[in-house]
XYZ file of C-alpha atoms in Angstrom:
76
model
C 0.026 -0.151 -0.034
C 1.541 3.228 -1.036
C 1.975 5.867 1.755
C 2.624 9.641 1.139
C 5.062 11.558 3.121
C 4.177 15.464 3.346
C 6.932 17.712 3.722
C 6.157 21.257 4.917
C 8.047 23.780 3.061
C 8.101 25.680 6.432
C 10.183 23.004 8.001
C 12.487 22.427 4.929
C 13.387 25.006 2.412
C 12.370 28.002 4.627
C 14.051 26.908 7.797
C 17.239 26.068 5.765
C 17.254 29.296 3.756
C 17.038 31.105 7.431
C 19.954 29.289 8.683
C 21.907 30.098 5.506
C 21.298 33.743 6.157
C 21.988 33.427 9.850
C 25.546 32.100 8.881
C 25.773 34.657 6.164
C 24.779 37.480 8.956
C 27.322 36.041 11.126
C 30.357 36.114 8.780
C 29.711 39.638 7.628
C 28.798 40.708 11.077
C 32.166 39.296 12.417
C 34.082 41.444 9.762
C 32.019 44.703 10.180
C 31.345 44.945 13.893
C 34.352 46.640 15.154
C 34.314 49.532 12.527
C 30.627 49.965 13.197
C 30.841 49.761 17.061
C 33.422 52.584 16.955
C 31.110 54.966 14.900
C 28.022 54.443 16.636
C 26.654 52.956 19.933
C 26.857 49.211 20.554
C 23.158 49.151 21.112
C 22.327 50.876 18.032
C 24.328 48.336 16.106
C 22.794 45.433 17.711
C 19.437 46.732 17.077
C 20.048 47.305 13.367
C 21.565 43.776 13.107
C 18.330 42.322 14.646
C 15.971 44.391 12.240
C 18.162 43.380 9.226
C 17.886 39.595 10.093
C 14.199 40.082 11.026
C 13.700 41.420 7.517
C 15.479 38.785 5.834
C 13.351 36.026 7.456
C 10.182 37.861 6.962
C 11.060 38.354 3.385
C 11.602 34.662 2.915
C 8.186 33.835 4.606
C 6.570 36.364 2.311
C 8.003 34.993 -1.006
C 7.217 31.336 0.380
C 3.389 32.502 0.885
C 3.295 34.227 -2.398
C 4.462 31.284 -4.457
C 1.615 29.000 -2.650
C 3.490 27.198 -0.085
C 3.430 24.299 -2.325
C 3.740 20.644 -0.654
C 6.259 18.015 -1.641
C 4.589 14.747 -1.819
C 6.696 11.474 -2.088
C 5.189 8.478 -2.686
C 7.170 5.222 -1.157
């Protein structure tokens, strides 16, 4: 009897993309943090980083919803 495995795009591609953005943000942030903290207050730099990461994650969710959040079904 065939069974279907439903993989939600929220748990596979969106989470993977968010993790990729997180790693990229950490790499860029590690390089840019010293000059930014010298120019602006630490709390301003951290607040900006949080807003940028939140924007990128929200953008992924909006694009995912706009494409119909198609589900992937695999028959075994």
